[in-house]
């Protein structure tokens, strides 16, 4: 079990998010190391965690930001990310958000439809500026064997279908207010084998060949994010295998001379540095079950309820050598407010402090005040 500052935890009001900033810095260093001398530009996917301390650490490491709303662009700018290193994706960018992004001078719009191209063009033209564009392509990567790929299929709402890509490229090239910089892809999240990325590289290679033959060249390719983490063994794999990830693209993607490769990593950067720390309120005897009712709920970490995800649960304070089986549940009035079924834990009692591990990504950023609960605090170390 990693070394938690337990004495300090005992004085804190629970639940709270604990962030291990030295692990975050080691993770950022590992990314830098794995990139090495390649012309790779890594943008942190801000939606994974917008805590200002985390964002500032990521910005200080020289990463750009991948944003999906005007609010995220503002947060990235405030934490020191240069506007030129901000990319902006999202199927439903509002006119106000587009204007704001153009005024700020962001690096690139990742555009998801022909309709959106027209709106960005008219707003940019009225402002007398030129918008840098990457077209988000829906590569229709077959998900039959990879159920975790959920954004790169024809039936998903994301990206421009391959059949319509030509029209979008032509539209950009015919516009004075749009500058076509490249192509963008993001096939899904929590991807734990390299196979889907190998398939993606193949799709991109054919597209590049096709467009080269038509005399169209791109100065950047953005392959999105999605690299997964080990939720079952956060202490064994605290830092994802960034070398294997970047090497997959080095080996399988045939970039043209001078072409930049962009990435948008979220979860892989921040998930393992966070835990949701909670106290046991009651140990309730059911008919065939024993419930450990904790003071954190789905409002503080929604992934189990939303994605049937599981986070490793540890009792940090029990001194018992005996183990018991519990359903670990929260206080929210929903049956889906459950962190674990039949969890084997050391004998657990009221007041014990539990850690829900790997909660640094899509935890705090997805928190809500449902049931009029207070938002948890944060503790960084
Ligand atoms: C969410 C998202 C990412 C990051 O995904 P992770 O799985 O956290 O790496 C990257 N790009 C886009 C467009 C996204 O929507």
Coordinates of C-alpha atoms and ligand atoms in Angstrom, one line a residue:
X1 CA 0.0 0.0 0.0
X2 CA 1.4 3.4 -0.9
X3 CA 2.4 5.6 2.0
X4 CA -0.5 7.9 2.8
X5 CA 0.0 10.7 5.3
X6 CA -2.5 9.1 7.6
X7 CA -1.9 11.3 10.6
X8 CA -2.8 14.3 8.6
X9 CA -5.8 12.5 7.1
X10 CA -7.2 11.9 10.6
X11 CA -7.5 15.6 11.2
X12 CA -9.3 16.2 7.9
X13 CA -13.0 16.4 7.3
X14 CA -14.1 13.6 5.0
X15 CA -14.7 12.9 2.1
X16 CA -11.8 14.6 0.3
X17 CA -9.7 14.1 -2.7
X18 CA -6.1 13.4 -1.9
X19 CA -3.5 14.2 -4.6
X20 CA 0.0 12.9 -4.5
X21 CA 1.9 15.7 -6.3
X22 CA 5.2 13.9 -6.3
X23 CA 3.6 11.0 -8.2
X24 CA 2.1 13.6 -10.6
X25 CA 5.5 15.1 -11.2
X26 CA 7.1 11.7 -11.7
X27 CA 4.4 10.9 -14.2
X28 CA 5.0 14.1 -16.1
X29 CA 8.7 13.5 -16.1
X30 CA 8.1 10.0 -17.5
X31 CA 6.0 11.4 -20.3
X32 CA 8.7 13.9 -21.2
X33 CA 11.3 11.1 -21.1
X34 CA 9.3 8.8 -23.3
X35 CA 8.7 11.6 -25.9
X36 CA 12.5 12.2 -26.0
X37 CA 13.6 14.1 -29.0
X38 CA 10.5 13.5 -31.1
X39 CA 8.4 16.4 -32.4
X40 CA 5.5 15.2 -30.2
X41 CA 3.2 17.7 -28.6
X42 CA 1.2 16.4 -25.6
X43 CA -1.9 18.3 -24.6
X44 CA -3.4 17.4 -21.2
X45 CA -7.1 16.7 -21.5
X46 CA -8.4 19.2 -19.0
X47 CA -11.7 17.5 -18.4
X48 CA -10.0 14.7 -16.5
X49 CA -9.2 17.0 -13.6
X50 CA -9.5 20.8 -13.6
X51 CA -8.1 21.3 -10.0
X52 CA -6.0 24.4 -10.3
X53 CA -3.0 22.8 -8.4
X54 CA -3.0 19.9 -10.9
X55 CA -3.5 22.1 -13.9
X56 CA -0.6 24.4 -12.8
X57 CA 1.7 21.4 -12.3
X58 CA 0.8 20.1 -15.8
X59 CA 1.3 23.6 -17.3
X60 CA 4.7 23.9 -15.5
X61 CA 5.8 20.7 -17.2
X62 CA 5.3 22.4 -20.5
X63 CA 2.2 20.5 -21.7
X64 CA -0.5 22.1 -23.8
X65 CA -4.2 21.7 -23.0
X66 CA -7.0 19.9 -24.7
X67 CA -10.3 21.6 -23.9
X68 CA -13.9 20.8 -24.5
X69 CA -15.6 24.0 -23.4
X70 CA -15.1 27.7 -23.0
X71 CA -14.8 27.2 -19.3
X72 CA -12.0 24.8 -19.7
X73 CA -10.2 27.2 -22.0
X74 CA -10.4 29.9 -19.4
X75 CA -9.2 27.5 -16.7
X76 CA -6.2 26.5 -18.8
X77 CA -5.3 30.1 -19.6
X78 CA -5.6 31.0 -15.9
X79 CA -3.2 28.2 -14.9
X80 CA -0.5 29.3 -17.3
X81 CA -1.1 27.3 -20.5
X82 CA -0.2 29.5 -23.4
X83 CA -3.2 30.1 -25.7
X84 CA -1.2 28.8 -28.7
X85 CA -0.9 25.4 -27.0
X86 CA -4.6 25.0 -26.5
X87 CA -6.7 22.8 -28.7
X88 CA -10.5 22.8 -28.6
X89 CA -12.7 19.8 -29.4
X90 CA -16.4 19.2 -28.8
X91 CA -19.4 18.3 -30.9
X92 CA -21.5 21.3 -29.6
X93 CA -19.3 24.4 -29.5
X94 CA -21.6 27.4 -28.9
X95 CA -21.1 30.7 -30.8
X96 CA -20.0 32.4 -27.6
X97 CA -17.4 29.7 -27.0
X98 CA -16.1 30.0 -30.5
X99 CA -15.8 33.8 -30.3
X100 CA -14.0 33.5 -27.0
X101 CA -11.6 30.9 -28.3
X102 CA -10.8 33.1 -31.3
X103 CA -10.3 36.2 -29.2
X104 CA -7.9 34.2 -26.9
X105 CA -6.0 33.0 -30.0
X106 CA -6.1 29.3 -29.3
X107 CA -3.8 26.9 -31.3
X108 CA -6.4 24.8 -33.0
X109 CA -10.1 24.0 -33.3
X110 CA -10.7 20.3 -33.6
X111 CA -13.8 20.5 -35.8
X112 CA -16.5 17.9 -35.7
X113 CA -18.9 18.7 -38.6
X114 CA -19.3 20.7 -41.8
X115 CA -22.0 22.8 -40.1
X116 CA -19.5 23.8 -37.4
X117 CA -16.9 24.7 -40.0
X118 CA -19.4 27.2 -41.5
X119 CA -20.1 28.8 -38.1
X120 CA -16.4 29.1 -37.2
X121 CA -15.7 30.6 -40.6
X122 CA -18.4 33.3 -40.3
X123 CA -17.4 34.3 -36.8
X124 CA -13.7 34.4 -37.7
X125 CA -14.5 36.4 -40.8
X126 CA -16.6 38.9 -38.8
X127 CA -13.7 39.3 -36.4
X128 CA -11.1 39.6 -39.2
X129 CA -9.1 36.6 -38.0
X130 CA -8.1 33.3 -39.4
X131 CA -9.0 30.1 -37.4
X132 CA -6.6 27.2 -37.3
X133 CA -8.4 24.0 -38.0
X134 CA -7.9 20.3 -37.5
X135 CA -10.7 18.1 -38.8
X136 CA -11.8 15.5 -36.3
X137 CA -12.2 12.3 -38.3
X138 CA -14.4 9.4 -37.2
X139 CA -12.2 6.6 -38.4
X140 CA -14.9 3.9 -37.8
X141 CA -12.4 1.7 -36.0
X142 CA -14.2 -1.6 -35.5
X143 CA -15.0 -2.1 -31.8
X144 CA -16.1 -5.8 -31.9
X145 CA -13.1 -7.0 -30.0
X146 CA -12.5 -3.7 -28.1
X147 CA -15.6 -2.7 -26.3
X148 CA -13.7 0.2 -24.7
X149 CA -13.5 2.0 -28.0
X150 CA -16.6 4.1 -27.9
X151 CA -16.0 7.4 -29.7
X152 CA -14.5 6.3 -33.0
X153 CA -17.4 4.3 -34.4
X154 CA -19.9 5.4 -37.1
X155 CA -22.8 5.3 -34.6
X156 CA -21.0 7.7 -32.2
X157 CA -21.8 11.4 -32.4
X158 CA -18.1 12.3 -32.6
X159 CA -16.1 13.5 -35.6
X160 CA -16.6 13.8 -39.4
X161 CA -17.5 10.5 -41.2
X162 CA -14.8 9.4 -43.7
X163 CA -17.3 9.8 -46.5
X164 CA -17.7 13.5 -45.7
X165 CA -14.1 14.3 -45.1
X166 CA -13.3 15.4 -48.7
X167 CA -16.1 18.0 -48.5
X168 CA -14.7 19.3 -45.2
X169 CA -11.2 19.5 -46.6
X170 CA -12.4 21.3 -49.7
X171 CA -14.4 23.7 -47.6
X172 CA -11.4 24.7 -45.6
X173 CA -9.2 25.1 -48.6
X174 CA -11.7 27.4 -50.2
X175 CA -12.0 29.7 -47.2
X176 CA -10.1 32.8 -46.4
X177 CA -10.9 32.6 -42.7
X178 CA -10.0 29.0 -42.1
X179 CA -6.5 27.5 -42.2
X180 CA -6.5 23.7 -42.4
X181 CA -3.6 22.5 -40.2
X182 CA -4.3 18.8 -39.9
X183 CA -6.5 15.8 -39.0
X184 CA -7.6 14.8 -35.5
X185 CA -8.7 11.5 -34.1
X186 CA -9.8 10.3 -30.6
X187 CA -11.1 6.7 -30.6
X188 CA -12.0 6.3 -26.9
X189 CA -10.9 6.0 -23.4
X190 CA -9.3 3.5 -20.9
X191 CA -7.6 1.7 -23.7
X192 CA -5.2 -0.9 -22.2
X193 CA -3.7 -2.7 -25.2
X194 CA -1.9 -1.1 -28.1
X195 CA -4.0 -2.9 -30.8
X196 CA -6.6 -0.2 -31.3
X197 CA -3.8 2.4 -31.7
X198 CA -2.1 0.1 -34.3
X199 CA -5.4 -0.1 -36.2
X200 CA -5.8 3.7 -35.9
X201 CA -2.3 4.2 -37.3
X202 CA -3.2 2.1 -40.3
X203 CA -6.3 4.2 -41.0
X204 CA -4.3 7.4 -40.7
X205 CA -1.5 6.1 -43.0
X206 CA -4.1 5.4 -45.8
X207 CA -5.7 8.8 -45.4
X208 CA -2.3 10.5 -45.6
X209 CA -1.5 8.6 -48.8
X210 CA -4.8 9.4 -50.3
X211 CA -4.5 13.1 -49.6
X212 CA -0.9 13.3 -50.7
X213 CA -2.0 11.9 -54.1
X214 CA -4.5 14.7 -54.3
X215 CA -1.8 17.3 -53.4
X216 CA -3.1 17.9 -49.9
X217 CA -0.6 18.0 -47.1
X218 CA -1.2 18.4 -43.4
X219 CA 1.3 19.9 -40.9
X220 CA -0.1 18.1 -37.9
X221 CA -1.7 14.9 -37.0
X222 CA -3.5 14.6 -33.6
X223 CA -4.2 11.1 -32.4
X224 CA -6.2 12.1 -29.3
X225 CA -5.8 10.3 -26.0
X226 CA -7.3 7.3 -24.3
X227 CA -4.3 5.5 -22.8
X228 CA -5.7 3.5 -19.9
X229 CA -4.4 2.9 -16.4
X230 CA -4.3 -0.2 -14.1
X231 CA -7.3 0.3 -11.7
X232 CA -6.7 -3.1 -10.1
X233 CA -3.1 -2.5 -9.2
X234 CA -2.4 1.2 -8.7
X235 CA 0.7 0.5 -6.6
X236 CA 2.2 -2.0 -9.0
X237 CA 1.6 0.3 -12.0
X238 CA 1.5 3.9 -10.6
X239 CA 2.8 5.2 -13.9
X240 CA 1.4 4.0 -17.3
X241 CA 3.8 2.6 -19.9
X242 CA 4.2 5.8 -21.9
X243 CA 7.2 4.4 -23.7
X244 CA 5.2 1.5 -25.2
X245 CA 2.4 4.0 -26.1
X246 CA 4.7 6.5 -27.9
X247 CA 6.7 3.7 -29.5
X248 CA 3.5 2.3 -31.0
X249 CA 3.1 5.5 -33.0
X250 CA 6.8 5.7 -33.8
X251 CA 6.6 2.3 -35.3
X252 CA 3.2 2.2 -37.0
X253 CA 2.5 5.8 -38.1
X254 CA 4.3 7.1 -41.2
X255 CA 4.6 10.8 -40.6
X256 CA 5.7 13.0 -43.5
X257 CA 8.7 15.3 -43.2
X258 CA 8.1 18.2 -40.8
X259 CA 4.7 16.8 -39.7
X260 CA 4.0 17.2 -36.0
X261 CA 2.3 14.5 -34.0
X262 CA -0.1 15.7 -31.3
X263 CA -1.5 13.7 -28.3
X264 CA -4.3 14.4 -25.8
X265 CA -3.8 12.4 -22.7
X266 CA -6.1 12.8 -19.7
X267 CA -6.6 9.8 -17.5
X268 CA -3.1 8.5 -17.9
X269 CA -1.6 11.7 -16.6
X270 CA -3.6 12.2 -13.4
X271 CA -5.7 9.1 -12.4
X272 CA -3.1 7.4 -10.3
X273 CA -2.1 10.5 -8.3
X274 CA -5.5 10.8 -6.7
X275 CA -7.6 8.9 -4.1
X276 CA -11.0 9.7 -2.7
X277 CA -10.6 9.4 1.1
X278 CA -13.7 8.6 3.1
X279 CA -14.8 7.6 6.6
X280 CA -17.1 4.6 7.4
X281 CA -20.3 6.0 9.0
X282 CA -22.1 2.7 9.7
X283 CA -21.5 -1.0 9.3
X284 CA -25.0 -2.3 8.6
X285 CA -26.1 -5.9 8.9
X286 CA -28.4 -7.0 6.1
X287 CA -30.1 -10.3 5.7
X288 CA -27.3 -11.9 3.5
X289 CA -25.0 -8.9 3.4
X290 CA -23.0 -6.6 5.4
X291 CA -22.8 -3.0 4.2
X292 CA -20.0 -0.6 4.9
X293 CA -21.7 2.8 4.5
X294 CA -19.2 5.5 3.8
X295 CA -19.5 9.3 3.7
X296 CA -18.4 9.5 0.1
X297 CA -20.9 8.8 -2.6
X298 CA -21.5 8.7 -6.4
X299 CA -21.6 12.5 -6.3
X300 CA -17.9 12.5 -5.4
X301 CA -16.9 9.6 -7.7
X302 CA -19.4 8.7 -10.3
X303 CA -17.4 6.3 -12.4
X304 CA -18.8 3.1 -10.7
X305 CA -22.4 4.3 -11.1
X306 CA -21.9 5.7 -14.7
X307 CA -19.5 3.1 -16.3
X308 CA -19.8 0.1 -14.0
X309 CA -16.1 0.9 -13.2
X310 CA -14.3 -0.4 -10.1
X311 CA -11.8 1.4 -8.0
X312 CA -9.6 -0.5 -5.6
X313 CA -10.8 0.1 -2.0
X314 CA -8.4 0.0 0.9
X315 CA -9.0 0.3 4.6
X316 CA -6.2 2.5 5.8
X317 CA -6.8 2.3 9.5
X318 CA -8.1 -1.1 10.5
X319 CA -5.7 -3.1 12.6
X320 CA -7.5 -6.3 12.3
X321 CA -5.9 -9.4 10.8
X322 CA -9.2 -10.9 10.0
X323 CA -11.1 -10.2 6.8
X324 CA -14.8 -9.8 6.2
X325 CA -16.9 -9.2 3.1
X326 CA -18.8 -5.9 2.6
X327 CA -20.7 -4.0 0.0
X328 CA -19.2 -0.6 0.2
X329 CA -21.9 1.9 -0.5
X330 CA -22.5 5.7 -0.2
X331 CA -25.2 7.8 1.4
X332 CA -26.9 9.0 -1.8
X333 CA -30.5 7.9 -2.5
X334 CA -29.7 5.7 -5.5
X335 CA -29.1 2.0 -5.6
X336 CA -26.3 2.7 -8.1
X337 CA -24.5 4.6 -5.3
X338 CA -22.2 1.6 -4.7
X339 CA -18.5 1.5 -4.8
X340 CA -18.0 -2.3 -4.5
X341 CA -20.0 -5.5 -4.1
X342 CA -18.5 -8.3 -1.9
X343 CA -15.3 -6.4 -1.2
X344 CA -12.9 -8.3 1.0
X345 CA -11.6 -5.9 3.6
X346 CA -10.0 -6.2 7.1
X347 CA -12.7 -6.1 9.7
X348 CA -14.2 -2.6 9.3
X349 CA -15.9 -0.4 11.8
X350 CA -17.4 3.0 12.2
X351 CA -14.7 5.7 11.9
X352 CA -12.3 3.7 9.8
X353 CA -10.7 5.6 6.9
X354 CA -11.0 4.1 3.4
X355 CA -9.2 5.1 0.2
X356 CA -10.9 4.7 -3.2
X357 CA -7.8 4.6 -5.4
X358 CA -7.0 5.9 -8.9
X359 CA -9.6 8.7 -8.5
X360 CA -7.4 11.5 -9.9
X361 CA -9.2 11.4 -13.3
X362 CA -12.9 11.9 -13.8
X363 CA -13.5 12.1 -10.0
X364 CA -13.4 15.7 -8.8
X365 CA -14.2 17.1 -12.3
X366 CA -17.4 15.1 -12.4
X367 CA -18.6 15.8 -8.9
X368 CA -22.1 17.1 -8.3
X369 CA -24.2 18.4 -5.5
X370 CA -27.1 16.0 -6.0
X371 CA -29.0 15.4 -2.8
X372 CA -27.6 18.9 -1.9
X373 CA -24.4 17.3 -0.7
X374 CA -21.3 19.5 -0.1
X375 CA -18.5 19.2 -2.6
X376 CA -15.5 17.4 -1.1
X377 CA -12.4 19.3 -0.2
X378 CA -8.9 18.5 -1.5
X379 CA -5.7 17.7 0.2
X380 CA -2.4 17.9 -1.7
X381 CA 0.9 16.6 -0.5
Ligands
LIG1 C1 -11.8 13.0 -23.2 C2 -10.9 13.3 -24.4 C3 -9.5 13.0 -24.3 C4 -8.8 12.4 -23.2 O1 -9.2 11.1 -22.9 P1 -8.5 10.2 -21.8 O2 -9.1 8.8 -22.0 O3 -8.7 10.8 -20.5 O4 -7.0 10.2 -22.2 C5 -8.8 13.4 -25.4 N1 -9.4 14.0 -26.5 C6 -10.7 14.2 -26.6 C7 -11.2 14.9 -27.8 C8 -11.5 13.9 -25.5 O5 -12.8 14.2 -25.6

